[in-house]
Coordinates of C-alpha atoms and ligand atoms in Angstrom, one line a residue:
M1 CA 148.9 132.2 131.0
S2 CA 150.0 130.7 127.8
E3 CA 147.1 128.7 126.5
R4 CA 149.2 125.7 125.4
A5 CA 151.5 125.7 128.4
P6 CA 149.3 126.2 131.5
A7 CA 150.7 125.0 134.8
I8 CA 147.8 122.6 135.2
V9 CA 145.5 120.8 132.8
I10 CA 142.2 119.4 134.2
I11 CA 140.4 116.9 132.0
G12 CA 136.6 116.8 132.3
S13 CA 134.0 119.3 133.6
G14 CA 131.8 117.1 135.7
F15 CA 131.6 117.4 139.5
A16 CA 135.3 116.4 139.6
G17 CA 136.8 118.7 137.0
L18 CA 134.6 121.6 138.0
G19 CA 135.3 121.1 141.7
M20 CA 139.1 121.1 141.1
A21 CA 138.9 124.2 138.9
I22 CA 136.9 126.1 141.6
Q23 CA 139.3 125.1 144.4
L24 CA 142.3 126.3 142.3
K25 CA 140.5 129.6 141.8
K26 CA 139.7 129.8 145.5
A27 CA 143.4 129.3 146.2
N28 CA 144.0 132.3 143.9
F29 CA 145.6 130.1 141.3
H30 CA 144.5 130.9 137.7
D31 CA 147.0 129.2 135.4
F32 CA 145.0 126.2 134.4
V33 CA 142.8 125.0 131.6
V34 CA 139.9 122.5 131.7
L35 CA 139.7 120.3 128.6
E36 CA 136.2 118.9 128.0
K37 CA 135.2 116.7 125.0
S38 CA 131.5 117.6 125.2
K39 CA 129.9 120.8 124.1
G40 CA 128.7 121.7 127.6
L41 CA 129.8 121.2 131.2
G42 CA 128.3 118.9 133.8
G43 CA 129.6 115.4 132.7
T44 CA 127.0 112.9 133.8
W45 CA 124.4 115.6 134.2
H46 CA 125.1 117.0 130.7
D47 CA 125.0 113.7 128.9
N48 CA 122.1 111.9 130.6
T49 CA 118.9 113.5 129.5
Y50 CA 116.6 110.4 129.5
P51 CA 113.0 110.9 130.9
G52 CA 113.0 110.6 134.6
C53 CA 116.7 111.1 135.1
A54 CA 117.4 112.3 138.7
C55 CA 119.9 111.7 141.4
D56 CA 119.3 108.9 143.9
V57 CA 121.3 110.5 146.8
P58 CA 119.3 113.4 148.2
S59 CA 120.3 116.7 146.5
H60 CA 121.3 118.5 149.7
M61 CA 124.1 115.9 150.0
Y62 CA 124.6 115.3 146.3
S63 CA 126.2 118.8 145.7
F64 CA 129.3 120.7 146.7
S65 CA 129.8 121.3 150.4
F66 CA 131.1 124.8 149.7
E67 CA 128.1 125.7 147.5
L68 CA 124.9 124.6 149.3
N69 CA 121.8 125.1 147.4
P70 CA 118.8 126.0 149.6
H71 CA 116.5 126.0 146.6
W72 CA 116.5 122.4 145.6
S73 CA 112.9 121.8 144.4
R74 CA 112.8 118.2 145.5
M75 CA 114.6 115.8 147.8
F76 CA 116.0 114.1 144.7
A77 CA 116.4 116.9 142.0
P78 CA 115.8 116.0 138.4
Q79 CA 118.7 116.2 135.9
P80 CA 118.0 119.7 134.4
E81 CA 118.1 121.2 137.9
I82 CA 121.4 119.5 138.8
R83 CA 122.9 120.6 135.4
D84 CA 121.7 124.2 136.1
Y85 CA 123.2 124.1 139.6
M86 CA 126.6 123.1 138.0
E87 CA 126.3 125.8 135.4
R88 CA 125.5 128.5 138.0
T89 CA 128.3 127.3 140.2
A90 CA 130.8 127.4 137.3
D91 CA 129.8 131.0 136.6
K92 CA 129.8 132.1 140.2
Y93 CA 133.4 131.0 140.7
G94 CA 134.5 132.3 137.3
V95 CA 135.8 129.0 135.9
R96 CA 133.8 128.9 132.7
D97 CA 136.4 130.9 130.8
H98 CA 139.0 128.3 131.7
I99 CA 136.9 125.5 130.0
R100 CA 137.8 124.5 126.4
F101 CA 134.8 122.5 125.0
D102 CA 135.0 120.1 122.1
S103 CA 138.5 119.2 123.3
A104 CA 138.8 115.4 123.6
V105 CA 142.1 114.4 125.2
E106 CA 143.6 111.5 123.3
S107 CA 146.9 111.0 125.1
A108 CA 149.0 112.2 128.0
E109 CA 152.8 111.5 127.9
Y110 CA 155.4 112.7 130.4
D111 CA 158.5 114.4 129.0
D112 CA 161.3 113.4 131.4
A113 CA 163.7 116.1 130.2
A114 CA 161.2 119.0 130.2
K115 CA 159.4 117.6 133.4
R116 CA 156.1 118.5 131.7
W117 CA 153.2 116.5 130.3
N118 CA 152.3 116.5 126.6
V119 CA 148.6 116.4 126.6
T120 CA 147.3 115.8 123.0
L121 CA 143.8 116.5 121.8
S122 CA 142.1 114.6 119.0
D123 CA 142.6 117.6 116.7
G124 CA 146.4 117.4 117.3
T125 CA 146.7 120.4 119.7
V126 CA 149.3 119.8 122.3
F127 CA 149.2 121.2 125.9
T128 CA 152.4 121.0 128.0
P129 CA 151.3 121.5 131.6
K130 CA 153.4 120.7 134.7
A131 CA 150.5 118.7 136.2
V132 CA 147.5 116.9 134.9
V133 CA 144.3 116.3 136.9
S134 CA 142.0 113.7 135.3
G135 CA 138.3 114.1 136.1
I136 CA 137.1 111.9 133.3
G137 CA 134.5 110.0 135.4
A138 CA 133.7 106.4 135.2
L139 CA 130.3 106.4 133.6
H140 CA 130.5 108.2 130.3
I141 CA 131.3 105.5 127.7
P142 CA 128.0 103.7 126.9
S143 CA 128.2 99.9 127.0
F144 CA 126.3 97.9 124.5
P145 CA 125.8 94.1 124.8
D146 CA 127.3 91.9 122.1
L147 CA 124.1 90.3 120.7
P148 CA 123.9 88.4 117.5
G149 CA 122.2 90.4 114.7
M150 CA 122.3 93.7 116.6
E151 CA 123.5 95.5 113.5
T152 CA 120.6 94.2 111.3
F153 CA 117.9 95.9 113.3
Q154 CA 115.9 98.2 111.1
G155 CA 114.0 100.1 113.7
T156 CA 115.3 102.9 116.0
A157 CA 117.9 102.0 118.7
F158 CA 119.7 104.1 121.2
H159 CA 121.4 104.0 124.6
S160 CA 120.0 105.7 127.7
A161 CA 122.9 108.0 127.9
E162 CA 122.4 109.1 124.3
W163 CA 118.6 109.5 124.4
N164 CA 117.0 110.2 121.0
H165 CA 114.6 113.0 121.8
D166 CA 113.7 113.3 118.1
Y167 CA 112.0 109.9 118.2
D168 CA 108.5 109.9 119.5
L169 CA 107.8 106.8 121.5
T170 CA 104.0 107.4 121.5
G171 CA 102.2 104.3 120.3
K172 CA 105.4 102.4 119.5
R173 CA 106.3 98.8 120.4
V174 CA 109.4 99.4 122.6
A175 CA 112.0 96.9 123.9
V176 CA 114.1 98.0 126.9
I177 CA 117.3 95.9 127.6
G178 CA 118.6 96.3 131.2
T179 CA 117.1 96.9 134.6
G180 CA 119.7 99.1 136.3
A181 CA 119.6 102.5 137.9
S182 CA 118.9 104.3 134.5
A183 CA 116.3 101.9 133.3
I184 CA 114.2 102.0 136.4
Q185 CA 114.0 105.8 136.0
F186 CA 112.9 105.9 132.4
V187 CA 110.8 102.7 132.2
P188 CA 107.8 104.2 134.0
R189 CA 107.8 107.2 131.6
V190 CA 108.2 105.1 128.5
A191 CA 105.5 102.7 129.6
K192 CA 103.0 105.5 129.7
Q193 CA 103.8 106.5 126.1
A194 CA 104.4 103.3 124.3
A195 CA 101.8 100.9 122.9
S196 CA 103.8 98.1 124.4
L197 CA 107.0 97.8 126.4
T198 CA 109.0 94.5 126.7
L199 CA 111.6 94.7 129.4
F200 CA 114.5 92.3 129.0
Q201 CA 115.7 91.6 132.5
R202 CA 118.9 89.6 133.2
T203 CA 119.2 90.3 136.9
P204 CA 116.5 92.0 139.0
P205 CA 117.8 94.9 141.2
W206 CA 116.8 95.4 144.9
I207 CA 114.6 98.5 145.0
Q208 CA 113.5 100.4 148.0
P209 CA 110.8 103.1 148.3
K210 CA 112.2 106.5 147.3
P211 CA 111.7 109.1 150.0
D212 CA 111.2 111.8 147.4
R213 CA 108.9 114.8 147.7
S214 CA 108.9 118.4 146.7
I215 CA 110.4 120.7 149.2
P216 CA 107.8 123.3 150.2
A217 CA 108.6 127.0 149.6
P218 CA 108.6 127.9 153.3
V219 CA 111.1 125.1 154.0
R220 CA 113.3 126.3 151.1
A221 CA 113.1 129.9 152.5
A222 CA 114.2 128.6 155.9
F223 CA 117.2 126.8 154.3
A224 CA 118.1 130.1 152.6
K225 CA 117.6 132.4 155.6
V226 CA 118.2 130.5 158.8
P227 CA 121.9 130.3 159.4
G228 CA 123.1 126.6 159.6
A229 CA 119.7 125.1 158.6
A230 CA 120.8 123.8 155.1
R231 CA 124.1 122.5 156.6
A232 CA 122.4 120.8 159.4
F233 CA 120.0 119.1 157.0
R234 CA 122.9 118.0 154.8
A235 CA 124.6 116.6 157.9
S236 CA 121.5 114.6 158.9
I237 CA 121.4 113.1 155.4
Y238 CA 125.1 112.3 155.5
W239 CA 124.9 110.3 158.7
T240 CA 121.7 108.5 157.7
L241 CA 123.4 107.3 154.5
E242 CA 126.6 106.5 156.3
A243 CA 124.7 104.0 158.5
R244 CA 124.2 101.8 155.3
A245 CA 127.9 101.3 154.9
V246 CA 127.9 99.1 158.0
G247 CA 125.9 96.3 156.3
F248 CA 127.8 96.6 153.0
T249 CA 131.3 96.5 154.5
I250 CA 131.3 94.9 157.9
D251 CA 128.6 92.2 157.9
P252 CA 125.8 91.7 155.2
R253 CA 123.5 90.4 158.0
L254 CA 123.3 93.9 159.2
S255 CA 121.4 94.7 156.0
V256 CA 118.6 92.3 156.7
P257 CA 116.2 95.2 157.6
M258 CA 117.0 96.8 154.3
E259 CA 116.2 93.6 152.5
K260 CA 112.9 93.2 154.4
L261 CA 111.9 96.7 153.4
A262 CA 112.6 95.9 149.7
R263 CA 110.6 92.7 149.9
W264 CA 107.7 94.6 151.5
H265 CA 107.9 97.2 148.7
I266 CA 107.6 94.4 146.0
N267 CA 104.7 92.8 147.8
R268 CA 102.9 96.1 148.3
Q269 CA 103.3 97.3 144.7
I270 CA 102.9 94.0 142.8
K271 CA 99.9 91.7 143.3
D272 CA 100.7 89.1 140.5
P273 CA 102.7 86.3 142.2
E274 CA 104.4 85.4 138.9
L275 CA 105.7 89.0 138.4
R276 CA 106.7 89.2 142.0
A277 CA 108.8 86.1 141.6
K278 CA 110.4 87.5 138.5
V279 CA 111.5 90.8 140.1
T280 CA 112.7 89.4 143.4
P281 CA 116.5 89.2 143.5
D282 CA 118.3 86.0 144.7
Y283 CA 121.4 87.7 146.0
T284 CA 122.2 89.8 149.1
I285 CA 121.0 93.3 149.1
G286 CA 123.8 95.8 148.5
C287 CA 125.8 93.5 146.2
K288 CA 124.6 95.7 143.3
R289 CA 123.6 99.3 143.8
V290 CA 120.4 99.5 145.8
L291 CA 117.9 101.4 143.8
L292 CA 115.1 103.7 144.9
S293 CA 111.8 104.0 143.0
N294 CA 108.1 104.5 143.7
D295 CA 106.9 104.1 140.2
Y296 CA 108.9 101.3 138.7
Y297 CA 107.0 98.3 140.0
P298 CA 103.6 99.9 139.2
A299 CA 104.9 100.4 135.7
L300 CA 105.8 96.7 135.4
A301 CA 102.3 95.8 136.5
R302 CA 100.6 97.8 133.6
P303 CA 98.8 95.7 131.0
N304 CA 101.0 97.0 128.2
V305 CA 104.3 96.0 129.9
E306 CA 105.8 92.5 129.9
V307 CA 108.9 91.4 131.8
E308 CA 111.0 88.9 129.9
T309 CA 113.6 86.9 131.8
S310 CA 114.7 84.5 129.1
S311 CA 118.1 85.7 127.6
I312 CA 118.2 87.4 124.3
A313 CA 119.4 84.9 121.6
E314 CA 119.2 87.1 118.6
I315 CA 118.1 90.5 117.2
R316 CA 116.5 90.5 113.8
E317 CA 115.4 93.3 111.4
H318 CA 112.2 94.0 113.3
S319 CA 112.3 91.8 116.3
I320 CA 114.1 90.3 119.3
V321 CA 114.2 86.5 119.8
T322 CA 114.8 84.9 123.2
E323 CA 116.6 81.7 124.1
D324 CA 113.3 80.0 124.8
G325 CA 112.1 80.8 121.2
R326 CA 109.8 83.7 121.7
E327 CA 109.9 86.5 119.1
Y328 CA 108.9 90.1 120.0
E329 CA 108.2 92.4 117.1
V330 CA 109.5 95.9 118.1
D331 CA 109.8 99.4 116.6
C332 CA 112.5 100.6 119.0
I333 CA 115.2 99.2 121.3
I334 CA 116.5 101.2 124.2
Y335 CA 119.7 100.0 125.7
G336 CA 119.7 100.6 129.5
T337 CA 122.9 98.5 129.6
G338 CA 125.2 100.8 131.6
F339 CA 128.8 101.9 130.9
K340 CA 132.2 100.6 130.2
V341 CA 133.9 101.0 133.6
T342 CA 137.0 99.0 134.6
D343 CA 138.2 98.4 131.1
A344 CA 138.0 102.0 130.1
L345 CA 140.9 103.1 132.3
A346 CA 143.2 100.3 130.9
E347 CA 142.4 101.5 127.3
Q348 CA 143.7 105.0 127.9
R349 CA 146.9 106.3 126.3
I350 CA 148.9 107.6 129.3
V351 CA 152.7 107.2 129.4
G352 CA 154.6 108.2 132.5
R353 CA 158.2 108.6 133.5
D354 CA 160.8 106.5 131.6
G355 CA 158.2 105.5 129.0
L356 CA 156.1 103.6 131.5
K357 CA 152.6 102.9 129.9
I358 CA 149.7 102.9 132.3
Q359 CA 148.8 99.4 131.1
E360 CA 152.2 98.2 132.3
A361 CA 151.7 99.9 135.6
F362 CA 148.3 98.1 135.9
A363 CA 149.6 94.7 134.7
N364 CA 148.6 93.1 138.0
G365 CA 145.4 95.0 138.3
I366 CA 144.3 98.6 138.5
E367 CA 145.9 100.0 141.7
V368 CA 146.1 103.7 142.5
Y369 CA 147.3 105.3 145.7
R370 CA 144.2 106.7 147.5
G371 CA 142.4 106.5 144.1
T372 CA 144.5 109.6 143.2
T373 CA 148.2 109.0 142.3
I374 CA 150.3 106.3 140.7
P375 CA 154.1 105.5 141.1
G376 CA 155.9 106.4 137.8
F377 CA 153.4 109.1 136.8
P378 CA 154.7 112.3 138.3
N379 CA 152.2 115.1 138.9
L380 CA 149.3 113.0 137.5
F381 CA 146.2 113.1 139.7
M382 CA 143.0 111.2 139.3
L383 CA 139.7 112.3 140.7
L384 CA 137.1 109.6 141.4
G385 CA 139.8 107.1 140.5
P386 CA 139.8 103.4 141.2
N387 CA 138.2 102.4 144.5
T388 CA 136.7 105.7 145.4
G389 CA 133.2 105.0 144.2
L390 CA 130.4 104.4 146.7
G391 CA 127.3 102.3 147.0
H392 CA 125.9 104.2 150.0
N393 CA 126.6 107.9 149.9
S394 CA 127.4 110.9 147.6
V395 CA 130.5 110.6 145.5
V396 CA 130.8 114.3 145.5
F397 CA 132.0 113.9 149.0
M398 CA 134.8 111.6 147.8
I399 CA 135.7 113.9 144.9
E400 CA 136.0 116.9 147.3
T401 CA 138.3 114.9 149.6
Q402 CA 140.5 113.9 146.7
I403 CA 140.6 117.6 145.5
Q404 CA 142.0 118.5 149.0
H405 CA 144.6 115.7 148.6
V406 CA 145.7 117.1 145.2
L407 CA 145.9 120.6 146.6
S408 CA 148.1 119.4 149.4
C409 CA 150.4 117.6 147.0
L410 CA 150.7 120.8 144.9
R411 CA 151.5 122.8 148.1
L412 CA 154.2 120.2 149.0
I413 CA 155.8 120.7 145.6
Q414 CA 155.6 124.5 146.0
D415 CA 156.9 124.6 149.6
K416 CA 159.8 122.3 148.9
G417 CA 160.7 124.0 145.6
A418 CA 160.3 120.6 143.8
D419 CA 159.4 119.9 140.2
A420 CA 157.2 116.8 140.7
I421 CA 155.6 114.4 143.1
E422 CA 154.6 110.8 142.9
P423 CA 153.7 108.2 145.5
K424 CA 156.2 105.6 146.8
P425 CA 155.5 102.1 145.5
E426 CA 155.5 100.8 149.1
A427 CA 152.9 103.4 150.1
L428 CA 150.7 102.1 147.3
R429 CA 151.3 98.5 148.3
S430 CA 150.4 99.1 151.9
F431 CA 147.3 101.1 151.0
N432 CA 146.0 98.6 148.5
D433 CA 146.7 95.5 150.6
K434 CA 144.7 96.9 153.5
M435 CA 141.9 98.0 151.3
H436 CA 141.6 94.7 149.4
R437 CA 141.6 92.8 152.6
R438 CA 138.5 94.7 153.6
L439 CA 136.9 94.4 150.1
R440 CA 137.3 90.6 150.1
R441 CA 134.7 90.3 152.9
A442 CA 132.4 93.0 151.7
V443 CA 129.0 92.3 150.2
W444 CA 130.1 93.2 146.7
S445 CA 132.4 90.2 146.6
E446 CA 130.4 87.9 148.9
G447 CA 126.9 88.8 148.0
G448 CA 126.4 86.3 145.2
C449 CA 126.0 88.7 142.2
Q450 CA 127.9 89.9 139.2
S451 CA 128.3 93.7 138.8
W452 CA 130.4 96.4 137.1
Y453 CA 132.1 97.0 140.5
L454 CA 134.2 93.8 139.8
D455 CA 136.9 93.3 137.2
E456 CA 137.2 90.2 135.0
N457 CA 139.0 88.4 137.9
G458 CA 136.2 89.3 140.4
V459 CA 138.4 92.0 142.1
N460 CA 136.6 95.1 143.2
R461 CA 138.4 98.0 141.4
T462 CA 135.6 100.5 141.9
L463 CA 134.3 101.0 145.4
W464 CA 135.7 102.3 148.6
P465 CA 135.2 99.6 151.3
G466 CA 134.4 101.7 154.3
H467 CA 132.9 104.8 155.7
T468 CA 133.5 108.0 153.8
F469 CA 134.8 109.8 156.9
E470 CA 137.6 107.2 157.1
F471 CA 138.6 108.2 153.5
W472 CA 138.3 111.9 154.4
A473 CA 140.4 111.5 157.6
S474 CA 143.2 109.6 155.9
T475 CA 143.3 111.2 152.5
R476 CA 142.5 114.9 152.5
K477 CA 146.0 115.8 153.5
A478 CA 148.8 114.1 151.6
K479 CA 151.4 112.5 153.8
E480 CA 154.9 113.6 152.9
E481 CA 156.4 110.3 153.9
D482 CA 154.3 108.5 151.3
Y483 CA 155.5 110.6 148.4
T484 CA 158.8 111.1 146.5
L485 CA 159.6 114.6 145.4
S486 CA 161.9 115.2 142.4
Y487 CA 164.0 118.3 141.8
Ligands
FAD1 C1 122.4 108.8 135.2 C2 123.3 108.8 136.4 C3 122.9 109.2 137.6 C4 123.8 109.2 138.7 N1 123.3 109.6 140.0 C5 124.2 109.6 141.0 C6 123.7 109.9 142.3 O1 122.6 110.1 142.5 N2 124.6 109.9 143.3 C7 125.9 109.6 143.1 O2 126.7 109.6 144.1 N3 126.4 109.3 141.9 C8 125.6 109.3 140.8 N4 126.0 108.9 139.6 C9 127.4 108.7 139.4 C10 128.0 110.0 138.7 O3 128.7 109.7 137.6 C11 128.9 110.8 139.7 O4 128.1 111.1 140.8 C12 129.5 112.1 139.2 O5 128.6 112.8 138.4 C13 130.8 111.8 138.6 O6 131.4 113.1 138.3 P1 132.8 113.1 137.5 O7 133.1 114.5 137.3 O8 133.8 112.3 138.2 O9 132.5 112.4 136.1 P2 131.5 112.8 134.9 O10 130.3 113.5 135.4 O11 131.3 111.6 134.1 O12 132.4 113.9 134.1 C14 133.5 113.5 133.4 C15 133.7 114.5 132.3 O13 135.0 114.2 131.6 C16 134.8 114.4 130.2 N5 135.8 113.5 129.5 C17 135.9 112.2 129.6 N6 137.0 111.8 128.9 C18 137.5 112.9 128.3 C19 138.6 113.1 127.4 N7 139.3 112.1 127.0 N8 138.8 114.3 127.0 C20 138.1 115.4 127.5 N9 137.0 115.2 128.3 C21 136.7 114.0 128.7 C22 133.4 113.9 130.0 O14 132.8 114.4 128.7 C23 132.6 114.5 131.2 O15 132.2 115.7 130.9 C24 125.1 108.9 138.5 C25 125.6 108.5 137.2 C26 124.7 108.4 136.2 C27 125.2 108.0 134.8
NAP2 N1 121.0 108.4 140.5 C1 120.5 107.5 139.9 O1 119.4 107.1 140.2 C2 121.3 106.8 138.8 C3 120.6 106.7 137.6 C4 121.4 106.1 136.6 C5 122.6 105.6 136.8 N2 123.2 105.8 138.0 C6 124.6 105.3 138.2 O2 125.1 104.8 137.0 C7 125.4 103.4 137.2 C8 125.0 102.7 135.9 O3 123.6 102.6 135.8 P1 122.9 102.0 134.5 O4 121.6 101.7 134.9 O5 123.1 102.9 133.4 O6 123.8 100.7 134.3 P2 123.9 99.4 135.2 O7 123.6 99.6 136.6 O8 125.2 98.8 134.8 O9 122.8 98.5 134.6 C9 122.9 97.9 133.3 C10 121.7 96.9 133.1 O10 121.8 96.3 131.8 C11 121.8 94.9 132.0 N3 122.5 94.3 130.9 C12 123.8 94.5 130.5 N4 124.1 93.8 129.5 C13 123.0 93.0 129.2 C14 122.8 92.0 128.3 N5 123.7 91.5 127.4 N6 121.5 91.4 128.3 C15 120.6 91.8 129.2 N7 120.8 92.8 130.1 C16 122.0 93.3 130.1 C17 122.4 94.7 133.3 O11 122.1 93.4 133.8 P3 122.9 92.6 134.9 O12 122.5 93.3 136.2 O13 122.6 91.2 134.8 O14 124.4 92.9 134.6 C18 121.7 95.8 134.1 O15 120.4 95.5 134.5 C19 124.6 103.0 138.4 O16 125.2 101.9 139.1 C20 124.7 104.3 139.2 O17 126.0 104.3 139.9 C21 122.6 106.4 139.0

């Protein structure tokens, strides 16, 4: 393999990039390189090291189907264990040598004459593969709010995905902005350390009890030794989680028992009626990601924690001022404010056939055939692309399905002796029209909340609107009639 002209470039080494690399190896294909901007592999599980970071889909399901791990220590493994699993898996399948770290891709441009992509790194290096698989993830660019005076703050400030482990929070006056999936995991830990914690909440999340426990050694031994035990357990988790999609996608009224459980959780863990009222959402459950936690509400009830619901008006050198005029002196601000999602894709420098910029292709909204391929962009494949995210199950399942789709496209090219493949515009139209009809009546649009699932026009460009087995059944094998091959 020539390092600069591999047949395939994969961008990213999270679950998506890693899974793609492994499946290529398993297909006995070795002419590829993985370009990763970080210094290590794992994506989400490399970057997010905040205290309490863990998955919220049970680990036996939140892992590769071809690499079951009978040794998960807990139902919801902590971040270091997930990162180690990914490292081990990369080594086992021999893909580490294919990964080039510190390699941030700046642009990808299709060369019509050569029928190859020019993939350019920030250091100017150019790779010229026949195909590009983008596994860049949706949650890796930290989003900071645009608050007046932010830059004047003289204390320590950092984002949850860029945790400052050198800063000792012990005895400090800490402000946390945001109450999403990340914040609810680190707030209980920070509350125990800090002198005071002020939590700035814009919208309360719905939170259910987390069925988390350590997995006893004999059970782990059984998963390792009894044939089929780990797979049967995974299947039981899969179907339990799939049941949640019914309420989210068919009729939100079917989620009433979920909402009752969440209300019971608040009432059981918080006694103060004022705090109860503050943390009780006023939108339909499922509209934002439903969170799981056993220690978040007890942390909010601690005497050193205050939940502030008035909006932030201004940040000063040593304080945060709210719209209702209260001023909080703080030493540190932690931004638990999430990631840039839908706008990140539109900002990319990707140029397809005939000089078509991705922004032009997305002029009427981000639309990608089966979240994977785009007309005008030959041999470009996206993993966990638009509308393949989930609110109810493991996205690793979706990623693996898309990887099968990519492999079947590559096989089509090979079998037909073609140079390139791209989806037909009419296939994209029909796929998207059907999907958006379903999305319009789903809880994410109808549930009365704002979320990062929706773009600036309120259109859901993020989630898959149905069961994951529907996506698997319709997507894992590319349909030849939906694609154009060029020779
Ligand atoms: C804290 C946290 C917890 C989560 N927990 C769950 C969970 O429990 N269940 C669930 O289903 N989902 C969860 N998610 C969502 C999670 O992002 C996905 O499950 C999954 O990890 C996505 O994998 P990925 O490979 O698509 O993306 P990522 O893991 O984000 O990997 C993308 C990789 O691409 C690299 N990259 C990006 N741009 C470039 C570039 N231009 N050049 C080179 N490299 C680039 C990045 O550095 C990164 O390594 C969680 C997300 C977060 C942030
Ligand atoms: N496995 C897990 O447990 C886990 C852990 C972390 C992350 N994740 C994944 O990663 C995604 C992102 O999670 P995240 O918690 O990092 O981000 P997030 O869910 O987008 O939450 C961001 C939080 O910041 C708040 N916020 C944003 N701007 C604000 C402002 N200007 N003022 C006040 N508050 C502001 C948001 O309030 P609003 O709600 O009002 O917008 C929200 O509470 C999740 O949806 C999930 O998919 C999963």
